[in-house]
């Protein structure tokens, strides 16, 4: 049997502790708008590296995307349907990774900050994710079950 040195053991343990936590939108919805306290399990994610799967909604341009909103499912906005709430979206800063627009699910890895994010005076999200990696995800990795009742998706899903 091979023996591991203490240094090897420390490196292995460090590698596991540095791996991003997979976070789900159902977890983020636990922090309700107007609440004076952030739930402990959500607060524990603040400043941590996480990965989350969702769908991109760019703000300014589809040519050079440096920030976008990540939603649990593809959103079909309508003037008579309320948009996803700020605890159901993540504002992604993506300047460092410059993604291409995707209508398919993507996995975003980065540092999560629990903070109100405003765009043109409107509260967009209670979460900001500074992306370090964006990669394609599988449809099966997206959280398409358990969507809020008012969430309208594109009809093909």
N, CA, C and O of each residue as an XYZ file, in Angstrom:
628
protein
N       0.832     -1.169      0.000
C       0.000      0.000      0.000
C       0.887      1.246      0.000
O       1.841      1.340      0.773
N       0.564      2.192     -0.869
C       1.348      3.422     -0.939
C       0.994      4.324      0.226
O      -0.150      4.365      0.680
N       1.983      5.035      0.694
C       1.761      5.986      1.775
C       1.688      7.394      1.182
O       2.465      7.766      0.303
N       0.751      8.141      1.683
C       0.639      9.534      1.276
C       1.393     10.395      2.269
O       1.336     10.170      3.478
N       2.089     11.371      1.753
C       2.757     12.298      2.650
C       1.736     13.299      3.170
O       0.655     13.443      2.600
N       2.065     13.964      4.207
C       1.188     14.978      4.788
C       0.901     16.068      3.754
O      -0.228     16.549      3.664
N       1.900     16.456      2.982
C       1.721     17.473      1.956
C       0.716     17.015      0.900
O      -0.139     17.794      0.479
N       0.813     15.767      0.473
C      -0.131     15.226     -0.512
C      -1.546     15.259      0.051
O      -2.487     15.625     -0.654
N      -1.698     14.886      1.293
C      -3.010     14.888      1.933
C      -3.575     16.307      2.000
O      -4.757     16.508      1.721
N      -2.773     17.268      2.356
C      -3.218     18.665      2.422
C      -3.644     19.152      1.045
O      -4.652     19.849      0.921
N      -2.896     18.798      0.018
C      -3.236     19.214     -1.350
C      -4.568     18.607     -1.776
O      -5.397     19.291     -2.376
N      -4.779     17.331     -1.471
C      -6.034     16.666     -1.837
C      -7.208     17.309     -1.103
O      -8.239     17.581     -1.718
N      -7.073     17.551      0.178
C      -8.150     18.176      0.950
C      -8.416     19.589      0.442
O      -9.574     19.996      0.341
N      -7.377     20.335      0.124
C      -7.540     21.693     -0.399
C      -8.274     21.689     -1.733
O      -9.112     22.554     -1.987
N      -7.965     20.732     -2.571
C      -8.622     20.659     -3.879
C     -10.126     20.462     -3.717
O     -10.916     21.059     -4.449
N     -10.521     19.627     -2.764
C     -11.947     19.409     -2.543
C     -12.609     20.635     -1.936
O     -13.752     20.941     -2.276
N     -11.928     21.338     -1.053
C     -12.540     22.499     -0.405
C     -12.604     23.695     -1.346
O     -13.399     24.606     -1.111
N     -11.798     23.726     -2.402
C     -11.816     24.832     -3.345
C     -12.810     24.609     -4.478
O     -13.091     25.532     -5.242
N     -13.337     23.415     -4.596
C     -14.300     23.138     -5.657
C     -15.552     23.976     -5.409
O     -16.017     24.089     -4.275
N     -16.096     24.565     -6.480
C     -17.281     25.404     -6.293
C     -18.482     24.583     -5.829
O     -18.671     23.445     -6.257
N     -19.281     25.167     -4.961
C     -20.520     24.534     -4.529
C     -21.560     24.696     -5.625
O     -21.671     25.770     -6.217
N     -22.317     23.656     -5.901
C     -23.421     23.756     -6.853
C     -24.596     24.379     -6.104
O     -25.013     23.875     -5.061
N     -25.115     25.456     -6.631
C     -26.231     26.178     -6.028
C     -27.412     26.090     -6.969
O     -27.245     26.040     -8.188
N     -28.608     26.072     -6.399
C     -29.837     25.962     -7.169
C     -30.720     27.179     -6.907
O     -30.669     27.783     -5.836
N     -31.526     27.524     -7.902
C     -32.436     28.653     -7.750
C     -33.402     28.443     -6.595
O     -33.782     29.408     -5.932
N     -33.805     27.208     -6.342
C     -34.718     26.946     -5.224
C     -34.077     27.371     -3.903
O     -34.776     27.770     -2.971
N     -32.740     27.285     -3.822
C     -32.030     27.742     -2.628
C     -32.035     29.265     -2.539
O     -32.241     29.832     -1.465
N     -31.809     29.918     -3.667
C     -31.752     31.386     -3.683
C     -33.105     32.004     -3.350
O     -33.156     33.079     -2.754
N     -34.189     31.353     -3.720
C     -35.527     31.882     -3.426
C     -35.846     31.896     -1.942
O     -36.829     32.516     -1.537
N     -35.049     31.237     -1.123
C     -35.280     31.240      0.329
C     -35.114     32.640      0.923
O     -35.711     32.958      1.952
N     -34.307     33.466      0.276
C     -34.102     34.842      0.735
C     -35.177     35.703      0.092
O     -35.097     36.036     -1.091
N     -36.175     36.057      0.874
C     -37.322     36.797      0.360
C     -37.063     38.295      0.353
O     -36.433     38.837      1.262
N     -37.557     38.954     -0.684
C     -37.445     40.404     -0.762
C     -38.096     41.025      0.470
O     -39.149     40.573      0.921
N     -37.469     42.048      1.003
C     -37.996     42.750      2.159
C     -37.648     42.109      3.479
O     -37.888     42.690      4.537
N     -37.080     40.908      3.428
C     -36.690     40.240      4.658
C     -35.499     40.971      5.265
O     -34.591     41.399      4.551
N     -35.510     41.106      6.561
C     -34.413     41.800      7.237
C     -33.200     40.893      7.453
O     -32.096     41.370      7.717
N     -33.418     39.587      7.339
C     -32.306     38.662      7.533
C     -32.206     37.689      6.365
O     -33.205     37.265      5.784
N     -30.983     37.361      6.052
C     -30.694     36.376      5.006
C     -30.628     35.014      5.693
O     -29.932     34.871      6.698
N     -31.343     34.002      5.169
C     -31.245     32.667      5.780
C     -29.791     32.213      5.884
O     -28.985     32.476      4.992
N     -29.467     31.538      6.965
C     -28.073     31.151      7.252
C     -27.445     30.345      6.124
O     -26.281     30.570      5.791
N     -28.193     29.400      5.520
C     -27.600     28.589      4.458
C     -27.337     29.409      3.205
O     -26.414     29.098      2.451
N     -28.123     30.446      2.967
C     -27.873     31.341      1.831
C     -26.718     32.279      2.165
O     -25.831     32.496      1.340
N     -26.728     32.830      3.369
C     -25.666     33.748      3.798
C     -24.287     33.088      3.737
O     -23.284     33.749      3.469
N     -24.250     31.782      3.987
C     -22.977     31.043      3.952
C     -22.361     31.040      2.560
O     -21.167     30.776      2.421
N     -23.152     31.329      1.522
C     -22.645     31.346      0.144
C     -21.999     32.682     -0.233
O     -21.279     32.757     -1.228
N     -22.245     33.727      0.546
C     -21.736     35.060      0.235
C     -20.208     35.069      0.199
O     -19.550     34.702      1.172
N     -19.658     35.493     -0.935
C     -18.210     35.547     -1.100
C     -17.572     34.224     -1.488
O     -16.351     34.136     -1.615
N     -18.379     33.207     -1.674
C     -17.870     31.877     -2.018
C     -17.953     31.616     -3.516
O     -18.756     32.219     -4.228
N     -17.110     30.710     -3.969
C     -17.160     30.280     -5.365
C     -18.265     29.246     -5.507
O     -18.302     28.245     -4.792
N     -19.169     29.515     -6.455
C     -20.298     28.609     -6.683
C     -20.424     28.311     -8.169
O     -19.800     28.965     -9.005
N     -21.234     27.322     -8.480
C     -21.649     27.052     -9.857
C     -23.163     26.958     -9.856
O     -23.761     26.400     -8.936
N     -23.779     27.510    -10.898
C     -25.225     27.484    -11.035
C     -25.569     27.353    -12.517
O     -24.874     27.900    -13.373
N     -26.637     26.628    -12.812
C     -27.069     26.423    -14.193
C     -28.331     27.235    -14.430
O     -29.253     27.226    -13.614
N     -28.361     27.933    -15.552
C     -29.539     28.713    -15.906
C     -29.477     29.176    -17.347
O     -28.706     28.661    -18.157
N     -30.309     30.160    -17.645
C     -30.462     30.675    -19.005
C     -30.132     32.162    -19.035
O     -30.520     32.916    -18.143
N     -29.412     32.568    -20.071
C     -28.931     33.939    -20.213
C     -30.023     34.880    -20.746
O     -30.792     34.532    -21.641
N     -30.060     36.086    -20.160
C     -30.870     37.179    -20.691
C     -29.947     38.397    -20.710
O     -29.766     39.041    -19.677
N     -29.351     38.730    -21.881
C     -28.407     39.849    -21.943
C     -29.128     41.192    -21.816
O     -30.321     41.300    -22.101
N     -28.388     42.206    -21.384
C     -28.935     43.549    -21.219
C     -28.756     44.413    -22.454
O     -29.725     44.818    -23.096
N     -27.516     44.684    -22.770
C     -27.206     45.740    -23.725
C     -26.977     45.257    -25.144
O     -27.459     45.868    -26.098
N     -26.250     44.176    -25.284
C     -25.806     43.742    -26.599
C     -25.663     42.225    -26.617
O     -25.383     41.606    -25.591
N     -25.856     41.643    -27.778
C     -25.586     40.209    -27.906
C     -24.240     39.981    -28.581
O     -23.790     38.841    -28.703
N     -23.592     41.065    -29.021
C     -22.281     40.957    -29.664
C     -21.155     40.850    -28.646
O     -20.265     40.012    -28.783
N     -21.196     41.695    -27.630
C     -20.178     41.670    -26.580
C     -20.917     41.704    -25.247
O     -21.295     42.766    -24.754
N     -21.111     40.540    -24.686
C     -21.886     40.418    -23.456
C     -20.945     40.534    -22.260
O     -20.102     39.664    -22.039
N     -21.093     41.616    -21.490
C     -20.251     41.754    -20.305
C     -21.057     41.640    -19.008
O     -20.487     41.626    -17.917
N     -22.385     41.560    -19.134
C     -23.243     41.249    -18.001
C     -24.598     40.789    -18.536
O     -25.041     41.186    -19.613
N     -25.222     39.950    -17.748
C     -26.527     39.439    -18.131
C     -27.224     38.909    -16.887
O     -26.606     38.737    -15.836
N     -28.505     38.657    -17.023
C     -29.266     38.042    -15.949
C     -29.326     36.545    -16.232
O     -29.533     36.127    -17.371
N     -29.148     35.758    -15.205
C     -29.286     34.315    -15.310
C     -30.595     33.940    -14.642
O     -30.853     34.308    -13.496
N     -31.428     33.193    -15.382
C     -32.722     32.752    -14.883
C     -32.771     31.239    -14.823
O     -32.000     30.545    -15.486
N     -33.684     30.750    -14.022
C     -33.839     29.310    -13.846
C     -34.276     28.618    -15.123
O     -33.885     27.477    -15.372
N     -35.076     29.285    -15.932
C     -35.614     28.692    -17.158
C     -35.690     29.780    -18.217
O     -35.641     30.964    -17.886
N     -35.808     29.398    -19.487
C     -35.942     30.410    -20.531
C     -37.212     31.222    -20.274
O     -38.299     30.658    -20.155
N     -37.074     32.528    -20.190
C     -38.192     33.407    -19.841
C     -38.806     34.011    -21.089
O     -38.101     34.535    -21.952
N     -40.124     33.933    -21.176
C     -40.840     34.597    -22.254
C     -41.589     35.752    -21.613
O     -42.697     35.578    -21.104
N     -40.982     36.933    -21.639
C     -41.586     38.087    -21.000
C     -42.813     38.577    -21.737
O     -42.859     38.567    -22.967
N     -43.781     38.995    -20.998
C     -45.024     39.534    -21.518
C     -45.367     40.763    -20.690
O     -45.007     40.839    -19.515
N     -46.040     41.697    -21.274
C     -46.376     42.899    -20.525
C     -47.394     42.614    -19.413
O     -47.458     43.368    -18.442
N     -48.181     41.556    -19.532
C     -49.189     41.264    -18.508
C     -48.740     40.199    -17.503
O     -49.512     39.816    -16.623
N     -47.514     39.728    -17.626
C     -46.994     38.709    -16.723
C     -45.858     39.323    -15.920
O     -44.951     39.922    -16.498
N     -45.888     39.188    -14.603
C     -44.780     39.763    -13.827
C     -43.461     39.065    -14.150
O     -43.437     37.852    -14.360
N     -42.370     39.821    -14.191
C     -41.064     39.208    -14.446
C     -40.621     38.400    -13.230
O     -41.213     38.517    -12.157
N     -39.591     37.588    -13.394
C     -39.050     36.873    -12.233
C     -38.649     37.877    -11.149
O     -38.183     38.975    -11.453
N     -38.828     37.502     -9.924
C     -38.507     38.371     -8.795
C     -36.987     38.433     -8.584
O     -36.264     37.555     -9.056
N     -36.498     39.463     -7.878
C     -35.050     39.587     -7.657
C     -34.413     38.414     -6.921
O     -33.200     38.227     -7.014
N     -35.191     37.622     -6.195
C     -34.606     36.439     -5.543
C     -34.675     35.208     -6.450
O     -34.319     34.104     -6.035
N     -35.135     35.404     -7.696
C     -35.229     34.325     -8.678
C     -34.293     34.559     -9.855
O     -34.398     33.887    -10.881
N     -33.378     35.513     -9.709
C     -32.451     35.843    -10.792
C     -31.075     36.126    -10.206
O     -30.934     36.426     -9.021
N     -30.068     36.023    -11.063
C     -28.695     36.326    -10.666
C     -28.121     37.263    -11.718
O     -28.143     36.949    -12.908
N     -27.604     38.417    -11.286
C     -26.914     39.320    -12.201
C     -25.489     38.811    -12.356
O     -24.749     38.715    -11.377
N     -25.107     38.485    -13.583
C     -23.784     37.915    -13.845
C     -22.904     38.966    -14.503
O     -23.244     39.491    -15.563
N     -21.775     39.273    -13.876
C     -20.749     40.111    -14.487
C     -19.800     39.167    -15.211
O     -19.173     38.302    -14.599
N     -19.706     39.349    -16.543
C     -18.952     38.380    -17.342
C     -17.854     39.016    -18.179
O     -17.436     38.437    -19.182
N     -17.375     40.195    -17.791
C     -16.326     40.868    -18.568
C     -15.082     40.007    -18.720
O     -14.444     40.018    -19.772
N     -14.735     39.267    -17.685
C     -13.486     38.498    -17.728
C     -13.580     37.238    -18.581
O     -12.554     36.648    -18.918
N     -14.806     36.810    -18.941
C     -14.935     35.577    -19.717
C     -15.602     35.787    -21.081
O     -15.548     34.889    -21.920
N     -16.220     36.926    -21.325
C     -16.829     37.296    -22.615
C     -17.570     36.145    -23.304
O     -17.089     35.610    -24.303
N     -18.720     35.768    -22.783
C     -19.446     34.634    -23.376
C     -20.172     35.009    -24.664
O     -20.440     36.182    -24.923
N     -20.484     33.998    -25.462
C     -21.369     34.169    -26.606
C     -22.789     33.908    -26.114
O     -22.999     33.126    -25.188
N     -23.753     34.564    -26.738
C     -25.147     34.353    -26.381
C     -25.529     32.894    -26.609
O     -25.185     32.301    -27.631
N     -26.235     32.335    -25.653
C     -26.712     30.962    -25.764
C     -28.172     30.918    -25.342
O     -28.556     31.516    -24.337
N     -28.976     30.209    -26.110
C     -30.363     29.972    -25.719
C     -30.491     28.659    -24.970
O     -31.563     28.328    -24.464
N     -29.404     27.915    -24.900
C     -29.345     26.663    -24.169
C     -28.861     26.955    -22.747
O     -28.323     28.032    -22.492
N     -29.041     26.020    -21.828
C     -28.570     26.261    -20.469
C     -27.048     26.385    -20.421
O     -26.328     25.756    -21.196
N     -26.583     27.214    -19.489
C     -25.153     27.393    -19.270
C     -24.860     27.216    -17.788
O     -25.701     27.498    -16.935
N     -23.660     26.748    -17.499
C     -23.209     26.674    -16.111
C     -22.234     27.823    -15.883
O     -21.235     27.965    -16.587
N     -22.546     28.624    -14.896
C     -21.707     29.764    -14.540
C     -20.992     29.421    -13.244
O     -21.613     28.967    -12.283
N     -19.694     29.638    -13.222
C     -18.900     29.484    -12.005
C     -18.306     30.840    -11.691
O     -17.828     31.538    -12.586
N     -18.334     31.214    -10.427
C     -17.774     32.497    -10.018
C     -18.026     32.755     -8.547
O     -18.489     31.885     -7.810
N     -17.708     33.968     -8.141
C     -17.861     34.376     -6.748
C     -19.223     35.049     -6.580
O     -19.533     36.024     -7.264
N     -20.025     34.518     -5.665
C     -21.370     35.031     -5.412
C     -21.330     36.116     -4.347
O     -20.683     35.963     -3.311
N     -22.024     37.205     -4.611
C     -22.197     38.267     -3.620
C     -23.693     38.435     -3.391
O     -24.476     38.511     -4.338
N     -24.073     38.490     -2.134
C     -25.461     38.774     -1.798
C     -25.554     40.286     -1.649
O     -25.102     40.867     -0.664
N     -26.157     40.901     -2.662
C     -26.291     42.356     -2.680
C     -27.371     42.724     -3.695
O     -27.531     42.058     -4.718
N     -28.099     43.777     -3.400
C     -29.101     44.237     -4.347
C     -28.404     44.820     -5.567
O     -27.493     45.638     -5.439
N     -28.833     44.398     -6.745
C     -28.244     44.876     -7.997
C     -29.314     45.617     -8.788
O     -30.382     45.080     -9.081
N     -29.002     46.852     -9.122
C     -29.933     47.706     -9.856
C     -29.410     47.952    -11.263
O     -28.204     48.097    -11.465
N     -30.303     47.997    -12.223
C     -29.978     48.364    -13.594
C     -30.984     49.444    -13.990
O     -32.195     49.224    -13.980
N     -30.456     50.603    -14.333
C     -31.281     51.752    -14.702
C     -32.362     52.025    -13.658
O     -33.507     52.323    -13.998
N     -31.983     51.918    -12.383
C     -32.883     52.235    -11.289
C     -33.837     51.129    -10.873
O     -34.603     51.308     -9.925
N     -33.811     49.990    -11.557
C     -34.700     48.880    -11.231
C     -33.930     47.769    -10.512
O     -32.837     47.380    -10.923
N     -34.526     47.275     -9.439
C     -33.920     46.153     -8.714
C     -34.054     44.903     -9.577
O     -35.164     44.451     -9.858
N     -32.922     44.351     -9.993
C     -32.897     43.201    -10.895
C     -32.662     41.906    -10.131
O     -33.253     40.875    -10.452
N     -31.805     41.957     -9.126
C     -31.447     40.726     -8.425
C     -30.952     41.030     -7.019
O     -30.457     42.120     -6.734
N     -31.096     40.047     -6.161
C     -30.504     40.115     -4.821
C     -29.122     39.485     -4.810
O     -28.450     39.452     -3.779
N     -28.699     38.978     -5.986
C     -27.432     38.255     -6.096
C     -26.629     38.757     -7.289
O     -27.183     39.064     -8.344
N     -25.314     38.836     -7.102
C     -24.394     39.140     -8.196
C     -23.356     38.028     -8.234
O     -22.834     37.610     -7.200
N     -23.068     37.558     -9.432
C     -22.072     36.507     -9.614
C     -20.994     37.039    -10.541
O     -21.266     37.342    -11.702
N     -19.779     37.152    -10.041
C     -18.650     37.567    -10.866
C     -18.067     36.316    -11.496
O     -17.341     35.552    -10.860
N     -18.405     36.128    -12.771
C     -18.102     34.877    -13.467
C     -16.613     34.705    -13.715
O     -15.916     35.635    -14.120
N     -16.149     33.495    -13.460
C     -14.778     33.110    -13.808
C     -14.789     32.064    -14.917
O     -13.774     31.839    -15.576
N     -15.949     31.420    -15.120
C     -16.084     30.424    -16.194
C     -17.551     30.311    -16.591
O     -18.451     30.361    -15.753
N     -17.758     30.160    -17.882
C     -19.094     29.927    -18.425
C     -18.950     28.805    -19.436
O     -18.147     28.886    -20.365
N     -19.737     27.758    -19.244
C     -19.651     26.634    -20.174
C     -21.051     26.109    -20.464
O     -21.965     26.307    -19.664
N     -21.225     25.444    -21.600
C     -22.535     24.867    -21.909
C     -22.921     23.837    -20.847
O     -22.070     23.145    -20.288
N     -24.212     23.756    -20.588
C     -24.741     22.754    -19.659
C     -25.769     21.911    -20.395
O     -26.232     22.278    -21.475
N     -26.111     20.812    -19.818
C     -27.109     19.931    -20.397
C     -28.503     20.357    -19.933
O     -28.665     20.905    -18.843
N     -29.488     20.101    -20.762
C     -30.868     20.404    -20.408
C     -31.255     19.731    -19.088
O     -31.998     20.306    -18.292
N     -30.757     18.527    -18.859
C     -31.083     17.791    -17.633
C     -30.514     18.461    -16.381
O     -30.978     18.192    -15.273
N     -29.504     19.337    -16.549
C     -28.914     20.035    -15.411
C     -29.698     21.276    -15.007
O     -29.509     21.809    -13.914
N     -30.577     21.735    -15.891
C     -31.389     22.919    -15.590
C     -32.522     22.530    -14.647
O     -33.023     21.406    -14.690
N     -32.914     23.465    -13.801
C     -33.993     23.225    -12.834
C     -35.337     23.601    -13.448
O     -35.868     24.673    -13.159
N     -35.879     22.754    -14.270
C     -37.143     23.088    -14.919
C     -38.343     22.584    -14.131
O     -39.481     22.887    -14.489
N     -38.114     21.827    -13.073
C     -39.185     21.416    -12.164
C     -39.231     22.415    -11.009
O     -38.215     23.001    -10.634
N     -40.404     22.592    -10.466
C     -40.526     23.447     -9.286
C     -40.453     24.932     -9.576
O     -40.116     25.719     -8.692
N     -40.764     25.330    -10.812
C     -40.766     26.752    -11.132
C     -41.929     27.451    -10.439
O     -42.978     26.842    -10.229
N     -41.758     28.720    -10.083
C     -42.886     29.462     -9.516
C     -44.050     29.480    -10.515
O     -43.833     29.432    -11.726
N     -45.264     29.548    -10.010
C     -46.456     29.462    -10.851
C     -46.522     30.563    -11.900
O     -47.093     30.352    -12.970
N     -45.950     31.735    -11.620
C     -46.047     32.850    -12.565
C     -44.906     32.879    -13.574
O     -44.785     33.843    -14.330
N     -44.075     31.858    -13.603
C     -42.921     31.843    -14.501
C     -43.342     31.271    -15.854
O     -43.665     30.088    -15.963
N     -43.336     32.119    -16.878
C     -43.730     31.690    -18.221
C     -42.492     31.382    -19.037
O     -41.596     32.215    -19.176
N     -42.454     30.178    -19.571
C     -41.314     29.749    -20.379
C     -41.689     29.759    -21.834
O     -42.862     29.833    -22.199
N     -40.643     29.680    -22.680
C     -40.870     29.481    -24.100
C     -41.659     28.186    -24.282
O     -41.473     27.235    -23.522
N     -42.518     28.143    -25.262
C     -43.441     27.024    -25.413
C     -42.762     25.702    -25.765
O     -43.366     24.646    -25.579
N     -41.521     25.727    -26.268
C     -40.907     24.462    -26.659
C     -40.441     23.646    -25.457
O     -40.038     22.497    -25.640
N     -40.475     24.174    -24.256
C     -40.008     23.419    -23.093
C     -41.162     22.807    -22.384
O     -40.977     22.129    -21.374
